[in-house]
Coordinates of C-alpha atoms in Angstrom, one line a residue:
Chain A
M5 CA 0.0 0.0 0.0
P6 CA 1.3 3.5 -0.8
T7 CA 3.4 4.8 2.1
D8 CA 1.4 7.9 2.6
L9 CA -1.9 6.1 2.8
D10 CA -0.3 3.6 5.1
E11 CA 0.9 6.4 7.4
M12 CA -2.5 8.0 7.3
F13 CA -4.3 4.9 8.5
I14 CA -1.8 4.6 11.3
A15 CA -2.5 8.2 12.3
L16 CA -6.3 7.4 12.1
G17 CA -5.9 4.4 14.3
R18 CA -3.9 6.4 16.8
Q19 CA -6.5 9.1 16.9
A20 CA -9.2 6.5 17.5
D21 CA -7.1 5.1 20.4
T22 CA -7.3 8.5 22.1
L23 CA -11.1 8.5 22.1
P24 CA -12.4 8.0 25.7
L25 CA -14.9 5.3 26.4
G26 CA -17.3 5.0 29.2
P27 CA -16.9 2.0 31.5
A28 CA -18.5 -1.4 30.9
A29 CA -21.0 -0.5 33.5
S30 CA -22.4 2.3 31.3
A31 CA -22.9 -0.1 28.4
R32 CA -24.7 -2.6 30.7
R33 CA -26.8 0.2 32.0
R34 CA -27.7 1.3 28.5
G35 CA -28.5 -2.3 27.6
R36 CA -31.0 -2.6 30.5
Q37 CA -32.5 0.7 29.5
R38 CA -33.1 -0.5 26.0
T39 CA -35.0 -3.3 27.3
R40 CA -37.2 -1.2 29.6
T41 CA -37.9 1.9 27.6
R42 CA -38.5 3.1 24.1
A43 CA -35.3 2.9 22.0
A44 CA -33.9 6.3 20.9
L45 CA -33.8 4.9 17.5
A46 CA -37.6 5.2 17.3
A47 CA -37.3 8.5 19.1
A48 CA -35.5 10.1 16.2
A49 CA -36.9 7.9 13.5
A50 CA -38.9 10.2 11.3
V51 CA -40.1 13.7 10.9
C52 CA -43.7 14.5 11.2
L53 CA -45.2 15.9 8.0
I54 CA -48.6 17.0 7.2
T55 CA -50.3 17.2 4.0
G56 CA -53.7 16.5 2.6
G57 CA -54.4 13.7 5.0
L58 CA -51.2 11.8 4.6
A59 CA -48.7 11.9 7.4
V60 CA -45.9 10.0 8.8
T61 CA -45.2 10.3 12.5
T62 CA -42.4 10.3 14.9
T63 CA -42.0 9.2 18.4
H64 CA -40.2 11.2 21.0
R65 CA -39.1 11.3 24.5
R66 CA -40.6 14.4 25.9
A67 CA -40.2 16.2 29.1
D68 CA -43.4 16.2 30.8
P69 CA -45.6 19.1 31.0
S70 CA -47.9 21.2 32.7
P71 CA -48.6 23.2 29.7
A72 CA -50.3 26.6 30.0
A73 CA -52.5 25.9 27.0
S74 CA -55.8 24.1 27.4
P75 CA -55.9 20.5 26.2
L76 CA -57.0 20.1 22.6
P77 CA -60.5 18.6 22.6
T78 CA -60.7 14.8 22.2
V79 CA -62.8 13.5 19.3
G80 CA -64.7 10.5 20.5
K81 CA -63.0 8.3 23.1
P82 CA -59.3 7.3 23.4
I83 CA -58.2 3.9 22.2
V84 CA -56.6 2.3 25.2
F85 CA -53.6 -0.1 24.6
G86 CA -54.3 -2.2 27.7
G87 CA -50.8 -1.8 29.1
T88 CA -47.8 0.5 29.0
A89 CA -46.0 0.4 25.7
R90 CA -42.3 0.9 25.4
N91 CA -42.5 2.1 21.8
V92 CA -45.4 3.8 20.1
T93 CA -45.8 5.1 16.5
T94 CA -48.7 6.8 14.8
A95 CA -49.6 7.6 11.3
I96 CA -52.5 9.0 9.3
S97 CA -53.9 8.2 5.9
G98 CA -57.1 9.6 4.5
A99 CA -59.7 9.4 7.2
T100 CA -57.9 6.9 9.4
A101 CA -55.4 7.2 12.2
Y102 CA -53.2 4.2 13.1
A103 CA -51.2 3.4 16.2
V104 CA -48.6 0.7 16.4
W105 CA -47.2 0.0 19.8
V106 CA -44.7 -2.5 21.4
A107 CA -45.5 -3.9 24.8
P108 CA -42.8 -4.6 27.3
D109 CA -42.6 -8.2 26.2
G110 CA -42.1 -7.2 22.6
K111 CA -45.6 -8.0 21.5
T112 CA -46.5 -5.5 18.8
N113 CA -50.1 -4.3 18.2
V114 CA -51.9 -2.1 15.7
A115 CA -55.2 -0.2 16.1
G116 CA -57.1 2.2 13.9
A117 CA -59.4 5.1 14.6
D118 CA -61.8 7.1 12.4
L119 CA -60.4 10.6 12.3
R120 CA -63.8 12.2 11.9
T121 CA -65.4 10.6 14.9
G122 CA -62.6 9.1 16.9
A123 CA -64.4 5.8 16.9
E124 CA -62.4 2.5 16.6
R125 CA -61.9 1.7 12.9
F126 CA -60.8 -1.8 13.7
P127 CA -60.0 -3.5 17.0
A128 CA -56.4 -3.8 18.2
H129 CA -54.6 -6.9 17.2
A130 CA -51.1 -8.3 17.4
L131 CA -48.6 -8.3 14.5
G132 CA -45.9 -10.3 16.2
T133 CA -43.1 -9.9 18.7
F134 CA -40.3 -7.4 17.8
N135 CA -37.6 -5.3 19.4
Q136 CA -39.1 -2.1 18.1
V137 CA -41.0 -0.4 15.3
N138 CA -38.8 1.7 13.2
V139 CA -41.4 3.6 11.2
V140 CA -45.0 3.4 10.0
R141 CA -46.1 4.6 6.6
A142 CA -49.8 4.9 6.0
L143 CA -50.8 4.9 2.3
P144 CA -54.2 4.7 0.6
K145 CA -53.8 1.1 -0.3
A146 CA -51.6 -0.2 2.5
V147 CA -50.1 0.5 5.9
V148 CA -46.4 -0.4 6.0
V149 CA -44.9 -1.2 9.4
D150 CA -41.1 -1.4 9.5
V151 CA -40.0 -3.5 12.4
Q152 CA -36.7 -4.6 13.9
E153 CA -36.0 -7.9 15.6
D154 CA -32.4 -8.2 16.6
M155 CA -30.4 -7.8 13.4
D156 CA -33.4 -8.5 11.1
R157 CA -35.6 -5.9 9.6
M158 CA -39.0 -6.6 8.1
L159 CA -41.8 -4.7 6.4
Y160 CA -45.3 -5.8 7.4
I161 CA -47.9 -4.8 4.9
L162 CA -51.4 -4.3 6.4
D163 CA -54.9 -3.8 5.1
P164 CA -55.6 -0.2 5.8
A165 CA -59.3 -0.9 6.5
T166 CA -58.8 -3.8 9.0
G167 CA -55.2 -3.6 10.1
E168 CA -54.8 -7.3 9.2
Q169 CA -51.4 -8.4 7.9
R170 CA -51.5 -9.1 4.2
W171 CA -47.8 -10.1 3.6
K172 CA -44.3 -9.2 4.6
L173 CA -41.0 -8.4 3.1
P174 CA -37.5 -8.8 4.7
L175 CA -35.1 -5.9 4.2
A176 CA -31.3 -6.0 4.3
D177 CA -28.7 -3.3 4.5
G178 CA -28.5 -1.3 1.3
D179 CA -31.9 -2.4 0.0
D180 CA -34.1 0.3 -1.5
H181 CA -37.9 0.3 -1.6
V182 CA -40.2 2.7 -3.4
Y183 CA -43.9 3.1 -2.9
Y184 CA -46.3 3.5 -5.8
E185 CA -50.1 3.7 -5.9
N186 CA -50.6 0.0 -6.6
D187 CA -47.3 -1.6 -5.7
L188 CA -44.1 -1.6 -3.8
V189 CA -40.8 -1.8 -5.7
H190 CA -37.9 -3.5 -3.9
M191 CA -34.3 -3.5 -4.9
K192 CA -32.2 -6.1 -3.1
M193 CA -28.6 -4.9 -2.8
K194 CA -27.2 -8.4 -2.2
T195 CA -28.5 -9.8 -5.5
G196 CA -29.0 -6.6 -7.5
E197 CA -32.5 -7.9 -8.3
T198 CA -35.5 -5.5 -8.5
R199 CA -39.0 -6.8 -7.9
A200 CA -42.5 -5.2 -7.6
F201 CA -45.2 -6.5 -5.3
D202 CA -48.9 -5.8 -5.5
W203 CA -50.0 -4.0 -2.3
A204 CA -53.2 -6.0 -1.9
T205 CA -51.9 -9.5 -2.5
G206 CA -48.1 -9.4 -2.2
D207 CA -47.9 -11.1 -5.6
E208 CA -44.9 -10.3 -7.6
T209 CA -45.9 -8.2 -10.6
W210 CA -42.6 -8.0 -12.3
R211 CA -38.9 -8.8 -11.8
Q212 CA -35.7 -7.5 -13.2
P213 CA -32.6 -9.7 -12.5
A214 CA -29.2 -8.1 -11.8
G215 CA -27.4 -7.1 -14.9
A216 CA -23.6 -7.1 -15.5
D217 CA -23.7 -3.6 -14.2
P218 CA -25.6 -4.0 -11.0
V219 CA -28.1 -1.5 -9.6
V220 CA -26.9 0.3 -6.4
H221 CA -29.7 2.8 -5.8
T222 CA -33.4 2.9 -6.7
V223 CA -35.6 5.9 -6.3
G224 CA -39.0 7.2 -7.6
M225 CA -39.6 10.4 -9.5
R226 CA -40.9 13.1 -7.3
M227 CA -43.4 15.6 -8.8
E228 CA -44.2 19.0 -7.4
A229 CA -47.8 18.0 -6.8
D230 CA -46.9 14.9 -4.8
A231 CA -47.6 15.0 -1.2
P232 CA -44.4 14.4 0.9
R233 CA -44.1 10.8 2.1
A234 CA -46.9 9.7 -0.2
G235 CA -46.3 7.2 -3.0
F236 CA -44.9 8.4 -6.2
S237 CA -47.5 9.5 -8.8
D238 CA -45.0 9.6 -11.8
P239 CA -44.6 6.1 -13.3
R240 CA -40.8 6.3 -13.8
L241 CA -38.5 4.2 -11.6
I242 CA -35.0 5.6 -11.5
Q243 CA -32.0 3.2 -10.9
L244 CA -28.4 4.1 -10.6
T245 CA -25.8 1.5 -11.3
K246 CA -22.2 0.8 -10.1
G247 CA -21.0 1.7 -13.6
N248 CA -22.5 5.2 -13.2
R249 CA -25.4 4.6 -15.6
V250 CA -29.0 5.7 -14.9
L251 CA -31.7 3.2 -15.8
I252 CA -35.2 4.5 -16.3
R253 CA -38.0 1.9 -16.0
D254 CA -41.7 1.9 -16.1
A255 CA -42.6 1.2 -12.4
A256 CA -45.8 -0.7 -13.4
T257 CA -44.1 -3.2 -15.7
G258 CA -40.3 -3.0 -15.0
K259 CA -39.7 -2.4 -18.7
S260 CA -36.8 -0.2 -19.7
L261 CA -37.7 3.3 -20.9
G262 CA -34.1 4.3 -21.4
N263 CA -30.7 4.4 -19.9
V264 CA -28.3 7.3 -19.5
P265 CA -24.6 7.6 -18.8
G266 CA -24.2 9.8 -15.7
Q267 CA -21.6 11.1 -13.3
I268 CA -23.1 9.5 -10.2
A269 CA -21.5 9.5 -6.8
W270 CA -22.6 6.6 -4.6
G271 CA -23.8 7.5 -1.2
D272 CA -24.3 11.2 -1.7
P273 CA -27.7 12.8 -1.6
Y274 CA -29.5 12.8 -5.0
L275 CA -32.9 13.6 -6.2
A276 CA -35.2 12.7 -9.1
Y277 CA -37.6 15.5 -9.5
E278 CA -40.0 16.6 -12.3
G279 CA -38.2 14.6 -14.9
T280 CA -34.6 15.6 -13.9
L281 CA -32.1 13.7 -12.0
Y282 CA -29.8 15.7 -9.6
T283 CA -26.7 14.0 -8.5
V284 CA -23.8 15.0 -6.5
V285 CA -20.1 14.6 -7.1
P286 CA -18.5 14.7 -3.6
L287 CA -15.7 17.0 -2.6
H288 CA -12.1 15.8 -3.0
Y289 CA -8.7 16.9 -2.0
T290 CA -6.1 18.4 -4.3
E291 CA -2.7 17.6 -2.8
A292 CA -0.8 20.2 -5.0
K293 CA -3.0 23.0 -3.8
K294 CA -3.6 21.6 -0.3
V295 CA -7.2 22.4 -0.6
W296 CA -10.5 20.5 -0.6
S297 CA -12.8 21.1 -3.5
S298 CA -16.5 21.1 -2.9
Y299 CA -19.4 19.1 -4.0
L300 CA -20.7 19.5 -7.5
I301 CA -24.4 19.2 -8.4
R302 CA -25.2 17.9 -11.8
E303 CA -28.5 17.6 -13.6
T304 CA -29.5 15.0 -16.2
D305 CA -32.7 15.4 -18.2
L306 CA -34.4 12.0 -18.1
T307 CA -36.1 12.4 -21.4
A308 CA -34.2 11.9 -24.7
P309 CA -31.6 13.2 -25.7
Y310 CA -30.7 13.0 -21.9
L311 CA -28.8 16.3 -21.8
S312 CA -26.6 16.5 -18.7
R313 CA -24.7 19.5 -17.3
S314 CA -23.1 20.8 -14.1
V315 CA -25.4 23.1 -12.1
R316 CA -23.3 24.5 -9.4
S317 CA -20.4 23.8 -7.0
G318 CA -20.6 24.5 -3.4
P319 CA -18.1 26.7 -1.6
A320 CA -14.7 25.1 -1.1
G321 CA -14.5 22.5 1.6
R322 CA -18.2 22.2 2.2
A323 CA -19.9 18.8 2.2
L324 CA -23.5 18.4 1.0
Q325 CA -25.9 17.1 3.6
A326 CA -29.3 17.5 2.0
L327 CA -30.8 18.6 -1.3
A328 CA -34.4 19.5 -1.9
P329 CA -36.5 21.4 -4.5
C330 CA -37.7 24.7 -3.1
G331 CA -39.7 26.5 -5.7
R332 CA -40.0 26.5 -9.4
G333 CA -36.5 26.3 -10.9
K334 CA -34.8 26.2 -7.6
L335 CA -32.9 23.8 -5.5
C336 CA -32.1 24.3 -1.8
V337 CA -28.9 22.7 -0.4
L338 CA -27.8 22.2 3.2
D339 CA -24.1 22.0 3.4
T340 CA -21.6 21.8 6.2
L341 CA -18.0 22.6 7.1
D342 CA -16.7 21.5 10.4
S343 CA -20.2 21.3 11.8
A344 CA -21.2 24.8 10.7
N345 CA -24.3 24.4 8.5
Q346 CA -25.5 26.7 5.8
L347 CA -28.6 26.8 3.7
A348 CA -28.4 28.0 0.1
S349 CA -30.9 28.5 -2.7
I350 CA -29.7 27.8 -6.2
D351 CA -31.3 29.0 -9.4
I352 CA -31.0 25.9 -11.6
G353 CA -31.2 27.6 -14.9
A354 CA -28.7 30.4 -14.1
S355 CA -26.4 28.0 -12.1
A356 CA -26.2 30.8 -9.5
E357 CA -26.8 31.1 -5.8
N358 CA -29.8 33.2 -4.9
W359 CA -28.8 33.4 -1.3
R360 CA -26.9 31.6 1.4
V361 CA -27.5 31.8 5.2
D362 CA -26.5 30.1 8.4
A363 CA -28.5 27.1 9.4
P364 CA -28.9 25.3 12.8
P365 CA -25.7 23.2 13.5
T366 CA -27.7 20.0 14.0
A367 CA -30.0 20.3 11.0
F368 CA -29.8 17.3 8.7
S369 CA -32.7 17.5 6.3
L370 CA -34.9 20.0 4.4
E371 CA -38.6 20.1 3.8
S372 CA -40.0 22.7 1.5
S373 CA -43.5 23.9 0.9
G374 CA -44.6 26.8 -1.4
G375 CA -40.9 27.7 -1.9
R376 CA -40.2 28.1 1.8
V377 CA -37.8 25.8 3.6
L378 CA -37.8 24.1 6.9
A379 CA -34.3 23.0 8.0
V380 CA -34.9 20.2 10.4
G381 CA -32.5 18.7 12.9
G382 CA -33.9 16.8 15.8
R383 CA -34.6 19.5 18.2
S384 CA -33.0 22.3 16.3
N385 CA -35.1 23.7 13.4
A386 CA -35.4 26.9 11.5
L387 CA -37.9 28.2 8.9
Y388 CA -36.8 30.3 5.9
D389 CA -38.8 32.4 3.6
T390 CA -38.3 32.3 -0.2
D391 CA -35.6 35.0 0.0
G392 CA -33.6 33.2 2.8
K393 CA -35.0 35.4 5.6
Q394 CA -35.5 33.4 8.8
V395 CA -39.2 33.4 9.6
L396 CA -38.6 31.3 12.7
L397 CA -35.2 31.2 14.4
P398 CA -33.8 28.1 16.1
E399 CA -34.5 29.8 19.4
D400 CA -38.2 30.2 18.5
L401 CA -38.4 26.5 17.9
A402 CA -36.0 25.3 20.5
G403 CA -36.8 21.8 21.6
A404 CA -39.9 21.7 19.5
H405 CA -40.9 19.3 16.8
V406 CA -42.2 21.0 13.7
G407 CA -43.7 20.2 10.4
W408 CA -45.8 21.8 7.7
I409 CA -49.6 22.1 8.0
G410 CA -50.7 23.1 4.5
S411 CA -48.2 25.3 2.6
A412 CA -48.7 28.5 4.6
A413 CA -48.2 27.4 8.2
V414 CA -46.0 25.2 10.4
L415 CA -47.3 23.3 13.4
S416 CA -45.0 23.1 16.3
L417 CA -45.1 20.8 19.3
S418 CA -43.0 22.0 22.2
T419 CA -41.4 20.0 24.9
S420 CA -44.2 21.2 27.3
G421 CA -46.8 19.7 25.0
E422 CA -48.0 23.0 23.7
V423 CA -49.3 23.0 20.1
A424 CA -48.9 26.2 18.1
K425 CA -49.6 27.1 14.5
V426 CA -47.1 29.6 12.9
L427 CA -48.0 31.5 9.8
V428 CA -44.9 31.6 7.6
E429 CA -45.8 34.8 5.9
N430 CA -45.3 36.9 9.0
G431 CA -44.2 34.6 11.8
D432 CA -47.5 35.1 13.7
R433 CA -47.8 32.3 16.3
E434 CA -51.0 31.1 17.7
V435 CA -51.1 28.6 20.5
I436 CA -54.1 26.3 19.8
G437 CA -53.9 23.9 22.7
S438 CA -51.9 21.1 24.3
V439 CA -51.5 17.3 23.9
P440 CA -52.0 14.9 26.8
P441 CA -49.2 14.6 29.3
G442 CA -46.8 11.8 28.3
T443 CA -47.5 12.1 24.6
T444 CA -44.7 10.3 22.8
A445 CA -46.0 10.0 19.2
W446 CA -48.2 12.2 17.0
A447 CA -49.3 12.8 13.5
W448 CA -51.5 15.4 12.0
N449 CA -53.5 16.7 9.0
N450 CA -55.2 20.0 8.6
E451 CA -58.0 19.2 11.0
R452 CA -56.9 16.5 13.3
L453 CA -53.9 15.7 15.5
V454 CA -53.4 12.1 16.6
A455 CA -51.5 11.9 19.9
A456 CA -50.4 8.7 21.6
T457 CA -49.0 8.2 25.1
P458 CA -47.6 4.8 26.2
T459 CA -51.1 3.8 27.2
E460 CA -53.5 5.2 24.7
M461 CA -54.2 7.1 21.4
R462 CA -56.4 10.1 21.1
V463 CA -57.8 11.9 18.1
L464 CA -57.7 15.6 18.8
D465 CA -59.5 18.5 17.1
L466 CA -57.2 21.2 15.7
G467 CA -60.1 23.4 14.9
G468 CA -58.9 23.8 11.4
Chain B
M22 CA -22.1 -11.5 39.1
E23 CA -20.0 -14.0 37.1
M24 CA -21.8 -13.0 33.9
T25 CA -21.2 -9.4 34.7
D26 CA -17.5 -10.0 35.3
D27 CA -17.2 -11.9 32.0
F28 CA -18.9 -9.1 30.1
D29 CA -16.7 -6.5 31.7
E30 CA -13.6 -8.4 30.9
F31 CA -14.7 -8.8 27.3
Y32 CA -15.4 -5.1 27.2
R33 CA -11.9 -4.3 28.4
D34 CA -10.3 -6.7 26.0
T35 CA -12.2 -5.6 22.9
S36 CA -13.6 -2.1 23.2
R37 CA -10.4 -0.3 21.9
R38 CA -10.5 -2.3 18.7
L39 CA -14.2 -1.7 18.3
V40 CA -13.7 2.1 18.6
R41 CA -11.0 1.9 15.9
Y42 CA -13.4 0.2 13.6
A43 CA -16.3 2.6 14.4
Y44 CA -14.1 5.6 13.9
G45 CA -12.8 4.2 10.6
L46 CA -16.3 3.7 9.4
T47 CA -17.7 7.1 10.5
G48 CA -14.8 9.4 10.9
D49 CA -16.7 11.1 13.7
A50 CA -15.5 10.8 17.3
A51 CA -18.8 11.2 19.0
E52 CA -20.6 9.0 16.6
A53 CA -18.0 6.3 17.0
Q54 CA -18.2 6.4 20.8
D55 CA -21.9 6.2 20.7
L56 CA -22.0 3.3 18.2
V57 CA -19.6 1.4 20.3
Q58 CA -21.6 1.9 23.5
E59 CA -24.8 1.0 21.7
A60 CA -23.2 -2.2 20.3
Y61 CA -22.0 -3.3 23.7
A62 CA -25.4 -2.4 25.2
R63 CA -27.0 -4.7 22.7
G64 CA -24.3 -7.3 23.4
W65 CA -25.2 -7.1 27.1
Q66 CA -28.8 -7.7 26.4
R67 CA -27.8 -10.9 24.6
W68 CA -24.7 -11.8 26.7
R69 CA -25.9 -15.2 27.8
R70 CA -26.1 -16.3 24.2
L71 CA -23.4 -14.0 22.8
S72 CA -20.7 -15.2 25.2
G73 CA -21.1 -18.7 23.6
Y74 CA -20.3 -17.5 20.1
E75 CA -17.0 -18.4 18.6
D76 CA -16.3 -14.7 17.8
P77 CA -18.5 -12.3 19.8
E78 CA -16.3 -9.4 18.7
A79 CA -17.3 -10.0 15.1
W80 CA -20.9 -9.8 16.1
L81 CA -20.3 -6.4 17.7
R82 CA -18.6 -5.2 14.5
L83 CA -21.6 -6.4 12.6
V84 CA -23.8 -4.3 14.9
V85 CA -21.6 -1.2 14.5
N86 CA -21.6 -1.6 10.8
R87 CA -25.3 -1.9 10.6
L88 CA -25.9 1.0 12.9
S89 CA -23.5 3.2 11.0
L90 CA -25.5 2.6 7.9
D91 CA -28.8 3.1 9.6
R92 CA -30.0 6.4 8.2
W93 CA -32.7 6.9 10.8
R94 CA -30.3 6.4 13.6
R95 CA -27.8 8.7 12.2
I96 CA -30.1 11.6 12.1
G97 CA -30.5 12.4 15.6
V98 CA -30.2 9.6 18.1
R99 CA -26.6 10.4 19.0
R100 CA -27.5 13.9 20.0
A101 CA -30.5 12.9 22.0
R102 CA -28.3 10.4 23.9
A103 CA -25.5 12.8 24.4
A104 CA -27.9 15.2 26.1
A105 CA -28.9 12.4 28.5
E106 CA -25.6 11.0 29.5
A107 CA -22.6 12.4 31.3
P108 CA -20.1 13.9 28.9
L109 CA -16.8 12.1 28.2
P110 CA -13.4 13.9 28.5
P111 CA -12.5 15.9 25.5
T112 CA -10.1 14.4 23.0
P113 CA -7.1 16.0 21.3
P114 CA -7.9 17.3 17.8
P115 CA -7.1 15.0 15.0
S116 CA -4.1 15.6 12.8
E117 CA -4.4 17.1 9.4
D118 CA -3.8 13.7 7.8
T119 CA -6.6 12.1 9.8
V120 CA -9.0 14.8 8.8
L121 CA -8.1 14.3 5.2
L122 CA -8.4 10.5 5.4
V123 CA -11.7 10.7 7.2
R124 CA -13.2 13.0 4.5
A125 CA -11.8 10.7 1.8
M126 CA -13.3 7.6 3.5
R127 CA -16.7 9.3 3.5
T128 CA -16.6 9.4 -0.3
L129 CA -16.3 5.6 -0.5
P130 CA -19.1 3.1 -0.8
P131 CA -19.8 1.4 2.6
D132 CA -18.4 -2.0 1.5
H133 CA -15.1 -0.5 0.6
R134 CA -14.9 1.6 3.7
R135 CA -15.7 -1.4 5.8
A136 CA -13.1 -3.6 4.2
L137 CA -10.4 -0.9 4.5
A138 CA -11.3 -0.4 8.2
L139 CA -11.1 -4.1 8.9
R140 CA -7.8 -4.5 7.0
Y141 CA -5.9 -1.4 8.0
L142 CA -7.3 -0.5 11.4
L143 CA -7.8 -4.0 12.8
D144 CA -5.2 -5.9 10.8
L145 CA -7.6 -8.6 9.7
S146 CA -6.5 -10.9 6.9
V147 CA -8.3 -11.0 3.6
A148 CA -9.6 -14.5 4.5
D149 CA -10.9 -13.2 7.9
I150 CA -12.6 -10.3 6.2
A151 CA -14.2 -12.6 3.7
T152 CA -15.5 -14.8 6.5
E153 CA -16.8 -11.9 8.4
T154 CA -18.5 -10.2 5.5
G155 CA -19.7 -13.4 3.9
V156 CA -18.2 -12.7 0.4
P157 CA -15.5 -14.5 -1.6
E158 CA -11.9 -13.5 -1.0
G159 CA -11.8 -12.1 -4.5
T160 CA -14.5 -9.7 -3.7
V161 CA -12.7 -8.5 -0.6
K162 CA -9.6 -7.9 -2.6
S163 CA -11.6 -6.0 -5.1
W164 CA -13.1 -3.9 -2.3
L165 CA -9.7 -3.1 -0.9
S166 CA -8.3 -2.3 -4.3
R167 CA -11.2 -0.1 -5.3
G168 CA -11.3 1.5 -1.9
R169 CA -7.6 2.3 -2.1
A170 CA -8.1 3.7 -5.5
G171 CA -11.0 5.7 -4.4
L172 CA -9.0 7.1 -1.5
A173 CA -6.1 7.9 -3.8
A174 CA -8.4 9.7 -6.2
A175 CA -10.1 11.7 -3.4
L176 CA -6.7 12.6 -1.9
G177 CA -4.9 13.3 -5.1
I178 CA -2.4 10.6 -4.4
E179 CA -0.8 8.5 -7.1
E180 CA -1.9 4.9 -6.5
H181 CA 0.6 2.0 -6.7
T182 CA -0.9 -1.5 -6.9
T183 CA 1.0 -4.1 -4.9
A184 CA 1.3 -7.8 -5.7
R185 CA -0.2 -8.6 -2.3
E186 CA -3.5 -6.9 -2.8
G187 CA -3.7 -5.8 -6.4
V188 CA -6.9 -6.6 -8.2
H189 CA -7.5 -5.2 -11.7
H190 CA -11.0 -6.0 -12.4
A191 CA -14.4 -5.4 -10.8
H192 CA -15.8 -8.2 -8.7

């Protein structure tokens, strides 16, 4: 091995040797805690989004409240779990709210409630015994429960009307799965094979074996009109190969619609949006100049003749963390240098930055609506207007969990359980109520908020 | 108590190596420390069974590898935990070479990164890496070769292929 790389690995090892570790007792203590309480994995699993009735939820550990705001009114009666769960997740699709909870013995249950009346949609029943629920996605034709049992991960596909299990799909590291209206497309990293399964029956609808140039990533084509976290409405399935080619398939049949040579960087954020693929060439070091370059965003038109060009490089030394569309002809990027985050808006056509501002140091993803951008990072968030002005500062949202409600407002849930709606146009904040003490999971749409504690789920009226 | 003593002894004997591995995969000190603690926490949950494995350390590396790839976990768990636990002593800043290598490692596919960490931070043989990762030795050699080439490209270093590990075609 080249001497300089050899020496660099030795230096890396020595640096690792200086990292302090807690005693064995702290690992044992953490192990006991994992068994007793909800895993922090689920606590930071997803971001709560709201749109037109579709929502994914998150579970959180929350300091417990005596909020000043009045409790949000409960619609109907709460659905009681019959015990104290160690892991709870909720989701909404259409007119139904779902709760999935893990009892202390690992037994995992699902229940559904009518959002309009709060009445039980179907009685609670068991799915199986697992360590934890990673995430729940509620779609019009299926509810997908992603669970973990030791080292194994599984998707359970449920009937949205009854909560009954229809079929299940094991997942492995590196696998991709993409949700469409009628089926789920799964790319298995180990074999390079791509298959589609009917939501209702689990029957395989098509299969593409691994080619000589295996697929390494599979994504759907996002369209501006698509609701976040919903299935993809555009029928194109986009696959990136190890040989840096882009394959375009019909997601309904698996048939090839074309393939494109592309400068793809594995592992970096990329986006297929409105017929264009945005990929990122990562930063690299130039020894002669002793400088790091930066990331380079490239776009490839996914319709013939598949024109491709460089859009924009980031500032020197900055690494890309997240990429999201944020208005017509615009991309927003979150990049970082030594943990200092910045958010920038790029005019795609002009290959120019519209603006660049500081972002919360712990932000890791972007969610946009109506051209405005929410930089989300666990308990550190900020909201930016279309011109980069901060509508809500990290301090305003300190410790809160936030997400869009419609395109003109953000809903925030503070650590005290207070629920507030913030108009993005002027930052006006209205406290509309509070969730029950001990709430650890929630989901919302424009009219309802579903809140779950370790013992029950309630449908709450947002008064929208 | 005997089980606790066994686990603690195992922890003392293996934790330094696991930190090396985690740091090689992530390049982030805090992330590496947390991944290691989480792996041992899971190991403790299963210690009765795990202590009977032929190579429990390899099981822990598997956990670290999977957790390092777990996108959901990476996006906030570490910070939530750090707020809840007592802080560890500060570490000296890494050398410039380490910073460069860490950044370059992040540009590699996970398989290549993993193979390089096992080989050059833990001194595992190609055969051992093949056994641990469940792939043929030829694939491991390819990962090491392509990983090395990727690092060289990212760092602007001229790559020299050695007879010991050189592989000139994709797996």
